[in-house]
CSV table of C-alpha atoms in Angstrom, one decimal:
chain,number,residue,atom,x,y,z
A,24,MET,CA,0.0,0.2,-0.1
A,25,ALA,CA,1.2,3.3,-1.0
A,26,ASP,CA,0.4,5.5,2.3
A,27,ARG,CA,1.1,3.1,4.7
A,28,PRO,CA,1.8,4.6,8.5
A,29,PRO,CA,4.8,3.9,10.4
A,30,ILE,CA,4.4,0.2,11.6
A,31,ASP,CA,7.3,-0.6,14.5
A,32,VAL,CA,7.2,-4.5,15.3
A,33,ARG,CA,9.4,-5.8,17.6
A,34,VAL,CA,10.2,-9.3,19.2
A,35,GLN,CA,12.2,-9.2,22.2
A,36,ALA,CA,13.1,-11.0,25.7
A,37,ALA,CA,13.0,-7.3,27.7
A,38,ASP,CA,10.2,-5.7,29.0
A,39,PHE,CA,8.6,-2.5,27.4
A,40,ASP,CA,7.1,0.5,28.6
A,41,VAL,CA,3.6,1.5,27.9
A,42,ALA,CA,3.8,4.9,28.2
A,43,ALA,CA,7.0,5.6,26.1
A,44,GLU,CA,5.4,3.5,23.3
A,45,SER,CA,1.9,5.5,23.4
A,46,GLU,CA,4.1,8.8,23.8
A,47,ARG,CA,5.9,7.9,20.8
A,48,LEU,CA,2.9,7.3,18.4
A,49,ALA,CA,1.1,10.4,20.0
A,50,ARG,CA,4.4,12.6,18.6
A,51,LEU,CA,4.0,11.1,15.0
A,52,SER,CA,1.5,13.6,13.6
A,53,ARG,CA,-0.5,16.2,15.1
A,54,ASN,CA,-3.4,14.2,13.4
A,55,VAL,CA,-3.3,12.0,16.0
A,56,GLY,CA,-6.6,12.0,17.9
A,57,ALA,CA,-6.8,8.7,19.4
A,58,ILE,CA,-4.3,6.1,20.7
A,59,VAL,CA,-5.7,2.6,22.0
A,60,THR,CA,-2.9,0.6,23.5
A,61,PHE,CA,-3.7,-3.0,24.4
A,62,THR,CA,-1.2,-4.7,27.2
A,63,GLY,CA,-1.3,-8.5,27.8
A,64,LEU,CA,-0.1,-9.7,30.8
A,65,CYS,CA,0.8,-12.9,32.4
A,66,ARG,CA,-1.5,-14.1,35.2
A,67,ASP,CA,-0.9,-16.4,37.8
A,68,GLU,CA,-4.2,-18.4,37.2
A,69,ASP,CA,-5.0,-18.0,41.1
A,70,GLY,CA,-1.6,-18.8,42.5
A,71,LYS,CA,-1.1,-22.0,40.4
A,72,LEU,CA,1.1,-20.7,37.7
A,73,ALA,CA,4.7,-19.5,39.0
A,74,ALA,CA,5.9,-18.5,35.0
A,75,LEU,CA,5.5,-18.9,31.6
A,76,GLU,CA,8.1,-19.9,29.0
A,77,LEU,CA,7.0,-18.6,25.5
A,78,GLU,CA,9.0,-20.2,22.5
A,79,HIS,CA,9.1,-18.4,19.3
A,80,TYR,CA,10.0,-19.1,15.7
A,81,PRO,CA,12.8,-16.5,15.2
A,82,GLY,CA,12.3,-14.5,11.9
A,83,MET,CA,8.8,-15.7,11.0
A,84,ALA,CA,7.4,-14.2,14.0
A,85,GLU,CA,8.6,-10.9,13.4
A,86,ALA,CA,7.6,-11.2,9.6
A,87,GLU,CA,3.9,-12.5,10.6
A,88,ILE,CA,3.2,-10.0,13.0
A,89,ALA,CA,4.2,-7.4,10.3
A,90,ARG,CA,2.1,-8.9,7.7
A,91,ILE,CA,-0.9,-8.8,10.3
A,92,ALA,CA,-0.1,-5.2,11.0
A,93,GLY,CA,-0.4,-4.4,7.3
A,94,GLU,CA,-3.2,-5.5,6.7
A,95,ALA,CA,-4.8,-3.7,10.0
A,96,ALA,CA,-3.1,-0.7,8.2
A,97,ASP,CA,-4.9,-1.4,5.0
A,98,ARG,CA,-7.8,-1.4,6.7
A,99,TRP,CA,-8.4,1.1,9.1
A,100,PRO,CA,-6.9,4.9,8.4
A,101,LEU,CA,-3.9,4.5,10.7
A,102,LEU,CA,-1.3,7.0,11.7
A,103,GLY,CA,1.1,4.7,13.7
A,104,LEU,CA,1.1,1.2,14.5
A,105,THR,CA,3.4,-0.9,17.4
A,106,VAL,CA,3.9,-4.3,18.4
A,107,ILE,CA,5.9,-5.4,20.8
A,108,HIS,CA,5.5,-9.3,21.6
A,109,ARG,CA,8.2,-10.9,24.2
A,110,TYR,CA,9.6,-14.4,24.7
A,111,GLY,CA,11.4,-16.1,27.2
A,112,ARG,CA,10.5,-16.8,30.9
A,113,ILE,CA,7.5,-14.1,32.0
A,114,HIS,CA,6.1,-14.2,35.5
A,115,PRO,CA,2.8,-13.4,36.8
A,116,GLY,CA,2.1,-9.4,36.3
A,117,GLU,CA,4.8,-9.1,33.8
A,118,ASN,CA,3.9,-7.7,30.6
A,119,ILE,CA,3.9,-10.2,27.4
A,120,VAL,CA,2.5,-8.3,24.4
A,121,LEU,CA,1.7,-4.8,23.6
A,122,VAL,CA,-0.4,-3.3,20.5
A,123,VAL,CA,-0.5,0.6,20.3
A,124,ALA,CA,-2.7,2.0,17.1
A,125,ALA,CA,-3.2,5.5,16.7
A,126,SER,CA,-5.5,7.1,14.4
A,127,SER,CA,-7.5,10.7,14.1
A,128,HIS,CA,-10.7,8.9,15.4
A,129,ARG,CA,-11.3,6.2,18.1
A,130,GLU,CA,-12.8,3.6,15.7
A,131,ALA,CA,-10.4,3.0,13.8
A,132,ALA,CA,-7.5,2.9,16.9
A,133,PHE,CA,-9.9,0.3,18.5
A,134,ALA,CA,-10.6,-1.9,15.9
A,135,ALA,CA,-7.2,-1.7,14.4
A,136,ALA,CA,-5.8,-3.0,18.5
A,137,ASP,CA,-8.7,-5.6,18.3
A,138,PHE,CA,-7.8,-7.3,15.4
A,139,LEU,CA,-4.0,-7.1,15.9
A,140,MET,CA,-5.1,-9.2,19.3
A,141,ASP,CA,-7.3,-11.8,17.5
A,142,PHE,CA,-4.8,-12.5,14.3
A,143,LEU,CA,-1.5,-12.4,17.1
A,144,LYS,CA,-3.4,-15.2,18.9
A,145,THR,CA,-4.0,-17.4,16.2
A,146,ARG,CA,-1.0,-16.8,13.5
A,147,ALA,CA,1.8,-15.3,15.4
A,148,PRO,CA,4.4,-18.4,16.0
A,149,PHE,CA,4.9,-18.4,19.7
A,150,TRP,CA,3.7,-21.1,22.2
A,151,LYS,CA,3.7,-20.7,25.9
A,152,LYS,CA,4.2,-23.5,28.8
A,153,GLU,CA,3.0,-23.0,32.1
A,154,HIS,CA,5.7,-23.3,35.0
A,155,VAL,CA,3.5,-24.8,37.5
A,156,ALA,CA,3.7,-23.2,41.2
A,157,GLY,CA,5.5,-25.6,43.5
A,158,ALA,CA,7.0,-27.7,40.9
A,159,GLU,CA,5.5,-31.0,41.5
A,160,ALA,CA,3.7,-31.0,38.4
A,161,PRO,CA,5.6,-31.0,35.2
A,162,SER,CA,5.5,-28.1,32.7
A,163,GLU,CA,2.6,-28.2,30.4
A,164,TRP,CA,1.9,-26.7,27.2
A,165,VAL,CA,-0.7,-24.6,26.8
A,166,SER,CA,-3.6,-25.9,24.4
A,167,ALA,CA,-4.9,-23.3,21.7
A,168,LYS,CA,-8.6,-22.6,22.4
A,169,GLU,CA,-11.0,-23.3,19.5
A,170,ASN,CA,-12.8,-20.0,20.0
A,171,ASP,CA,-9.8,-18.1,19.3
A,172,ASP,CA,-10.2,-19.8,15.7
A,173,GLN,CA,-13.6,-18.7,15.8
A,174,THR,CA,-13.0,-15.0,17.0
A,175,VAL,CA,-11.0,-14.6,13.9
A,176,LYS,CA,-13.7,-15.4,11.8
A,177,ARG,CA,-15.5,-12.0,12.7
A,178,TRP,CA,-13.3,-9.9,10.7
A,179,SER,CA,-14.1,-11.9,7.3
A,180,SER,CA,-17.5,-11.6,7.7
A,181,SER,CA,-18.2,-8.3,8.5
A,182,ASP,CA,-16.9,-6.8,5.1
B,12,MET,CA,15.8,-29.1,3.1
B,13,LYS,CA,15.9,-27.5,6.2
B,14,LEU,CA,13.2,-28.8,8.9
B,15,VAL,CA,12.4,-26.8,12.0
B,16,TYR,CA,10.0,-28.0,15.0
B,17,PHE,CA,8.6,-25.8,17.8
B,18,ALA,CA,6.8,-26.3,21.4
B,19,TRP,CA,5.6,-30.1,21.7
B,20,VAL,CA,6.3,-31.0,18.1
B,21,ARG,CA,10.4,-30.1,18.7
B,22,GLU,CA,10.0,-32.1,22.1
B,23,ARG,CA,8.5,-35.4,20.0
B,24,ILE,CA,11.0,-35.6,17.4
B,25,GLY,CA,13.9,-34.6,19.7
B,26,VAL,CA,15.7,-32.1,17.7
B,27,PRO,CA,15.2,-28.6,17.3
B,28,GLU,CA,16.1,-28.8,13.5
B,29,GLU,CA,17.7,-31.2,10.8
B,30,ASP,CA,18.9,-31.4,7.1
B,31,VAL,CA,16.5,-33.8,5.1
B,32,ALA,CA,16.8,-35.0,1.4
B,33,LEU,CA,13.5,-35.7,-0.1
B,34,PRO,CA,12.8,-38.8,-1.7
B,35,GLU,CA,11.1,-38.5,-5.1
B,36,GLY,CA,7.4,-37.7,-5.0
B,37,VAL,CA,7.1,-35.9,-2.1
B,38,ALA,CA,5.7,-33.0,-3.4
B,39,THR,CA,3.6,-31.3,-1.1
B,40,VAL,CA,3.3,-30.3,2.6
B,41,GLY,CA,0.9,-33.1,3.1
B,42,ALA,CA,3.3,-35.7,1.5
B,43,LEU,CA,6.2,-34.4,3.6
B,44,LEU,CA,4.1,-35.1,6.7
B,45,ASP,CA,3.1,-38.6,5.6
B,46,TRP,CA,7.0,-39.2,4.6
B,47,LEU,CA,8.3,-37.7,8.3
B,48,ARG,CA,6.1,-40.5,9.9
B,49,THR,CA,7.5,-43.5,8.4
B,50,ARG,CA,11.2,-42.0,9.7
B,51,GLY,CA,10.7,-43.3,13.1
B,52,GLU,CA,8.4,-43.7,16.2
B,53,GLN,CA,9.2,-40.4,17.7
B,54,TYR,CA,8.0,-38.4,14.0
B,55,GLU,CA,4.6,-40.8,14.3
B,56,TYR,CA,4.2,-39.6,17.8
B,57,ALA,CA,4.8,-36.0,17.2
B,58,LEU,CA,2.8,-36.1,13.8
B,59,ALA,CA,-0.4,-38.3,14.9
B,60,GLU,CA,-3.1,-36.0,14.8
B,61,PRO,CA,-2.5,-33.8,12.0
B,62,SER,CA,-5.4,-31.5,12.8
B,63,LEU,CA,-3.1,-30.4,15.6
B,64,ILE,CA,0.0,-29.7,13.3
B,65,ARG,CA,0.7,-26.4,11.5
B,66,VAL,CA,3.1,-25.8,8.5
B,67,ALA,CA,5.2,-23.0,7.4
B,68,VAL,CA,7.2,-23.0,4.2
B,69,ASP,CA,10.1,-19.9,4.5
B,70,HIS,CA,8.1,-18.2,7.1
B,71,VAL,CA,4.6,-18.3,5.5
B,72,HIS,CA,1.8,-20.4,6.8
B,73,VAL,CA,0.7,-22.7,4.4
B,74,ALA,CA,-1.9,-25.5,3.9
B,75,SER,CA,-1.4,-29.2,3.4
B,76,ASP,CA,-1.9,-29.5,-0.4
B,77,THR,CA,0.9,-26.6,-0.9
B,78,PRO,CA,3.7,-27.6,-3.3
B,79,LEU,CA,7.1,-27.5,-1.8
B,80,GLY,CA,8.4,-26.3,-5.0
B,81,GLU,CA,12.0,-24.6,-3.9
B,82,ALA,CA,11.1,-24.4,-0.4
B,83,ARG,CA,14.4,-23.5,1.8
B,84,GLU,CA,12.9,-24.2,5.3
B,85,VAL,CA,9.8,-25.8,6.3
B,86,ALA,CA,8.8,-25.4,10.1
B,87,LEU,CA,6.3,-27.9,11.8
B,88,PHE,CA,4.5,-26.7,14.9
B,89,PRO,CA,1.3,-26.7,17.3
B,90,PRO,CA,-1.4,-24.3,17.0
B,91,MET,CA,0.0,-21.0,18.1
B,92,THR,CA,-0.4,-19.7,21.5
B,93,GLY,CA,0.9,-16.4,21.7
B,94,GLY,CA,-0.7,-13.1,22.6
């Protein structure tokens, strides 16, 4: 697409700063009137979970997130889009994923962030393994949810 | 051709990646999976449930009838659970 906004995709072990990332998109243009940020965190499942181990496919993870982000930018009038996905060992309360969508009006920013998260879950090559607190139980790979596959279908029936 | 494996597919096969010479006639992703299943118990175990195996060719998701063509790297992995 000719007029794609700046798209920033990062796959990293390090944490990210939500406020700083939002601020960066706010400064891109005086036409930015809406910024939606979505942060996904590691939860402890009521004390059961000690940590998540996120495995990823280096190279494809970046490429696939960039493809999904490009689709969002083709679909909504965005002024900037940032997606950061972490890998490695992540503890409850820590950040896993960040989507920041900037646009002139809120509808596009909300929709793009929602779309990004639905497709990240089903298409970005990351896999979570749960390390259980207490360490008696073996670590288990998280199973994909069938309703995640159903959720993405709403984006094809709506247009 | 380079094969790479992730998550429990990697654990069950027992190696993260390997180079293989495809036998003649293995021309699609589906045929590759069928052939891999004949290579030993660990492959049979890892690939037993076709509906749980996702495939990417050179970093792009593909369906099982996709021709392998000039593929350099084929990745096999379970349904993704990121985000």
